[in-house]
PDB file of C-alpha atoms in Angstrom:
ATOM      1  CA  MET A   1      -4.005  -6.833 -11.887  1.00 58.00           C
ATOM      2  CA  VAL A   2      -5.620  -8.555  -8.915  1.00 65.00           C
ATOM      3  CA  ASN A   3      -9.228  -8.413 -10.048  1.00 79.00           C
ATOM      4  CA  ASN A   4     -11.333  -8.818  -6.939  1.00 90.00           C
ATOM      5  CA  TYR A   5     -11.436  -6.888  -3.721  1.00 93.00           C
ATOM      6  CA  GLY A   6     -10.915  -9.899  -1.451  1.00 94.00           C
ATOM      7  CA  ALA A   7      -7.769 -10.943  -3.310  1.00 94.00           C
ATOM      8  CA  ARG A   8      -6.425  -7.379  -3.156  1.00 94.00           C
ATOM      9  CA  LEU A   9      -7.135  -7.244   0.576  1.00 96.00           C
ATOM     10  CA  ALA A  10      -5.260 -10.540   1.037  1.00 96.00           C
ATOM     11  CA  GLU A  11      -2.349  -9.170  -1.018  1.00 94.00           C
ATOM     12  CA  ALA A  12      -2.335  -5.975   1.059  1.00 94.00           C
ATOM     13  CA  LEU A  13      -2.133  -8.060   4.246  1.00 96.00           C
ATOM     14  CA  HIS A  14       0.828  -9.936   2.757  1.00 94.00           C
ATOM     15  CA  ILE A  15       2.564  -6.706   1.714  1.00 92.00           C
ATOM     16  CA  ALA A  16       2.078  -5.208   5.183  1.00 92.00           C
ATOM     17  CA  GLN A  17       3.086  -8.478   6.871  1.00 94.00           C
ATOM     18  CA  LYS A  18      -0.052  -8.318   9.009  1.00 95.00           C
ATOM     19  CA  ASP A  19      -2.655 -10.948   9.746  1.00 96.00           C
ATOM     20  CA  ARG A  20      -6.445 -10.779   9.613  1.00 96.00           C
ATOM     21  CA  GLN A  21      -6.772 -10.245  13.357  1.00 96.00           C
ATOM     22  CA  GLU A  22      -4.391  -7.269  13.308  1.00 96.00           C
ATOM     23  CA  LEU A  23      -6.362  -5.682  10.476  1.00 96.00           C
ATOM     24  CA  ALA A  24      -9.690  -6.356  12.184  1.00 95.00           C
ATOM     25  CA  ASP A  25      -8.431  -4.785  15.407  1.00 95.00           C
ATOM     26  CA  GLY A  26      -6.882  -1.883  13.493  1.00 94.00           C
ATOM     27  CA  ILE A  27     -10.088  -0.868  11.726  1.00 94.00           C
ATOM     28  CA  GLY A  28     -12.666  -1.973  14.275  1.00 95.00           C
ATOM     29  CA  VAL A  29     -14.373  -4.898  12.540  1.00 95.00           C
ATOM     30  CA  SER A  30     -14.531  -8.594  13.338  1.00 95.00           C
ATOM     31  CA  VAL A  31     -11.927 -11.013  12.055  1.00 96.00           C
ATOM     32  CA  GLN A  32     -14.856 -12.967  10.610  1.00 96.00           C
ATOM     33  CA  ALA A  33     -15.823  -9.945   8.490  1.00 95.00           C
ATOM     34  CA  ILE A  34     -12.281  -9.760   7.101  1.00 96.00           C
ATOM     35  CA  GLY A  35     -12.381 -13.494   6.376  1.00 96.00           C
ATOM     36  CA  GLN A  36     -15.711 -13.208   4.546  1.00 96.00           C
ATOM     37  CA  VAL A  37     -14.365 -10.412   2.338  1.00 94.00           C
ATOM     38  CA  ILE A  38     -11.209 -12.369   1.478  1.00 95.00           C
ATOM     39  CA  ALA A  39     -13.251 -15.513   0.771  1.00 94.00           C
ATOM     40  CA  GLY A  40     -15.546 -13.541  -1.544  1.00 90.00           C
ATOM     41  CA  LYS A  41     -18.656 -14.142   0.570  1.00 92.00           C
ATOM     42  CA  THR A  42     -19.025 -10.381   0.987  1.00 88.00           C
ATOM     43  CA  LYS A  43     -18.054  -8.104  -1.878  1.00 82.00           C
ATOM     44  CA  ALA A  44     -16.088  -5.504   0.083  1.00 81.00           C
ATOM     45  CA  LEU A  45     -15.772  -3.481   3.247  1.00 89.00           C
ATOM     46  CA  THR A  46     -17.666  -0.217   3.610  1.00 90.00           C
ATOM     47  CA  ALA A  47     -15.995   2.757   1.951  1.00 89.00           C
ATOM     48  CA  GLU A  48     -14.883   4.054   5.341  1.00 90.00           C
ATOM     49  CA  ASN A  49     -13.449   0.708   6.459  1.00 91.00           C
ATOM     50  CA  SER A  50     -11.765   0.229   3.097  1.00 92.00           C
ATOM     51  CA  ALA A  51     -10.047   3.602   3.495  1.00 91.00           C
ATOM     52  CA  LEU A  52      -9.032   2.688   7.045  1.00 92.00           C
ATOM     53  CA  ALA A  53      -7.707  -0.683   5.840  1.00 94.00           C
ATOM     54  CA  ALA A  54      -5.622   0.950   3.096  1.00 92.00           C
ATOM     55  CA  LYS A  55      -4.136   3.386   5.594  1.00 90.00           C
ATOM     56  CA  PHE A  56      -3.523   0.670   8.216  1.00 92.00           C
ATOM     57  CA  LEU A  57      -1.862  -1.630   5.669  1.00 93.00           C
ATOM     58  CA  GLY A  58       0.086   1.151   3.941  1.00 89.00           C
ATOM     59  CA  VAL A  59      -1.320   0.504   0.471  1.00 92.00           C
ATOM     60  CA  ASP A  60      -2.818   2.813  -2.106  1.00 89.00           C
ATOM     61  CA  ILE A  61      -6.540   3.293  -1.448  1.00 90.00           C
ATOM     62  CA  PHE A  62      -7.428   3.535  -5.153  1.00 88.00           C
ATOM     63  CA  TRP A  63      -5.628   0.258  -5.882  1.00 90.00           C
ATOM     64  CA  LEU A  64      -7.371  -1.488  -2.979  1.00 93.00           C
ATOM     65  CA  ALA A  65     -10.786  -0.253  -4.099  1.00 90.00           C
ATOM     66  CA  THR A  66     -10.409  -0.795  -7.862  1.00 90.00           C
ATOM     67  CA  GLY A  67      -7.337  -2.884  -8.617  1.00 89.00           C
ATOM     68  CA  VAL A  68      -6.016  -0.136 -10.877  1.00 88.00           C
ATOM     69  CA  GLY A  69      -2.419   0.973 -10.428  1.00 85.00           C
ATOM     70  CA  SER A  70       0.002  -0.292  -7.838  1.00 86.00           C
ATOM     71  CA  PRO A  71      -0.502  -1.206  -4.195  1.00 90.00           C
ATOM     72  CA  LYS A  72       2.500   0.948  -3.343  1.00 84.00           C
ATOM     73  CA  ILE A  73       1.822   4.511  -2.312  1.00 75.00           C
ATOM     74  CA  VAL A  74       3.750   6.625  -4.793  1.00 59.00           C
ATOM     75  CA  ALA A  75       3.589  10.116  -3.291  1.00 51.00           C
ATOM     76  CA  GLN A  76       5.276  11.064  -0.052  1.00 48.00           C
ATOM     77  CA  ALA A  77       3.190  11.232   3.114  1.00 48.00           C
ATOM     78  CA  SER A  78       3.287  15.028   2.824  1.00 52.00           C
ATOM     79  CA  GLY A  79       1.576  14.746  -0.544  1.00 56.00           C
ATOM     80  CA  GLN A  80       4.482  16.406  -2.338  1.00 66.00           C
ATOM     81  CA  TRP A  81       6.042  14.637  -5.325  1.00 69.00           C
ATOM     82  CA  PRO A  82       9.803  15.143  -4.864  1.00 73.00           C
ATOM     83  CA  PHE A  83      10.960  14.450  -8.435  1.00 74.00           C
ATOM     84  CA  SER A  84      11.260  16.574 -11.575  1.00 75.00           C
ATOM     85  CA  ILE A  85       9.113  14.206 -13.661  1.00 76.00           C
ATOM     86  CA  SER A  86       5.361  14.205 -13.183  1.00 76.00           C
ATOM     87  CA  VAL A  87       3.544  11.526 -11.202  1.00 75.00           C
ATOM     88  CA  ASP A  88       1.603  10.684 -14.380  1.00 77.00           C
ATOM     89  CA  SER A  89       4.847  10.107 -16.298  1.00 81.00           C
ATOM     90  CA  PHE A  90       6.074   7.767 -13.583  1.00 82.00           C
ATOM     91  CA  LEU A  91       2.780   5.870 -13.453  1.00 82.00           C
ATOM     92  CA  ALA A  92       2.873   5.429 -17.246  1.00 86.00           C
ATOM     93  CA  ILE A  93       5.847   3.073 -17.036  1.00 88.00           C
ATOM     94  CA  PRO A  94       5.316  -0.634 -16.290  1.00 89.00           C
ATOM     95  CA  GLU A  95       4.767  -1.593 -12.640  1.00 85.00           C
ATOM     96  CA  GLU A  96       7.842  -3.853 -12.656  1.00 88.00           C
ATOM     97  CA  GLU A  97       9.971  -0.859 -13.649  1.00 89.00           C
ATOM     98  CA  GLN A  98       8.289   1.328 -10.997  1.00 85.00           C
ATOM     99  CA  ASN A  99       9.198  -1.299  -8.398  1.00 84.00           C
ATOM    100  CA  ARG A 100      12.810  -1.429  -9.610  1.00 88.00           C
ATOM    101  CA  ILE A 101      13.076   2.360  -9.384  1.00 88.00           C
ATOM    102  CA  GLY A 102      11.548   2.316  -5.895  1.00 84.00           C
ATOM    103  CA  GLU A 103      14.043  -0.295  -4.739  1.00 85.00           C
ATOM    104  CA  TYR A 104      16.920   1.754  -6.163  1.00 88.00           C
ATOM    105  CA  ILE A 105      15.719   4.881  -4.357  1.00 87.00           C
ATOM    106  CA  GLU A 106      15.454   2.931  -1.081  1.00 83.00           C
ATOM    107  CA  PHE A 107      18.993   1.607  -1.626  1.00 87.00           C
ATOM    108  CA  CYS A 108      20.338   5.126  -2.230  1.00 88.00           C
ATOM    109  CA  VAL A 109      18.602   6.544   0.847  1.00 84.00           C
ATOM    110  CA  LYS A 110      19.899   3.738   3.078  1.00 85.00           C
ATOM    111  CA  LYS A 111      23.411   4.180   1.690  1.00 87.00           C
ATOM    112  CA  TRP A 112      23.251   7.918   2.372  1.00 86.00           C
ATOM    113  CA  GLN A 113      21.939   7.308   5.892  1.00 85.00           C
ATOM    114  CA  THR A 114      24.864   5.016   6.720  1.00 87.00           C
ATOM    115  CA  THR A 115      27.353   7.726   5.753  1.00 88.00           C
ATOM    116  CA  HIS A 116      25.377  10.576   7.347  1.00 83.00           C
ATOM    117  CA  PRO A 117      24.182   9.391  10.761  1.00 77.00           C
ATOM    118  CA  ALA A 118      21.411  11.412  12.368  1.00 72.00           C
ATOM    119  CA  LYS A 119      22.641  13.913  14.943  1.00 65.00           C
ATOM    120  CA  ARG A 120      21.332  13.377  18.435  1.00 56.00           C
ATOM    121  CA  SER A 121      20.446  16.332  20.599  1.00 48.00           C
TER     122      SER A 121
END
């Protein structure tokens, strides 16, 4: 677990392949403010800016705020869990295994997409 907010914010930037300036522009704060948070000179962003940062970077807001769980967003954007097991059951397995499962699902979807091209209208 990444145990401070600044380190989690830096990890989220890495995951999203964004830089500090892009995040600052995306949430409406100065790049200096982002730098101070990452350096630990300021504890965290405001709750609103933290939520905006999580959304902008595509990471789980609870993970960014607390360090608990995974930075990956588990549920679909629609909020519907598409699998027969519960979200809690999935989250109970180790993060490394969750990542492996996620990669396998991505592989399967991409494979399906290559054999079922989208129809153009």
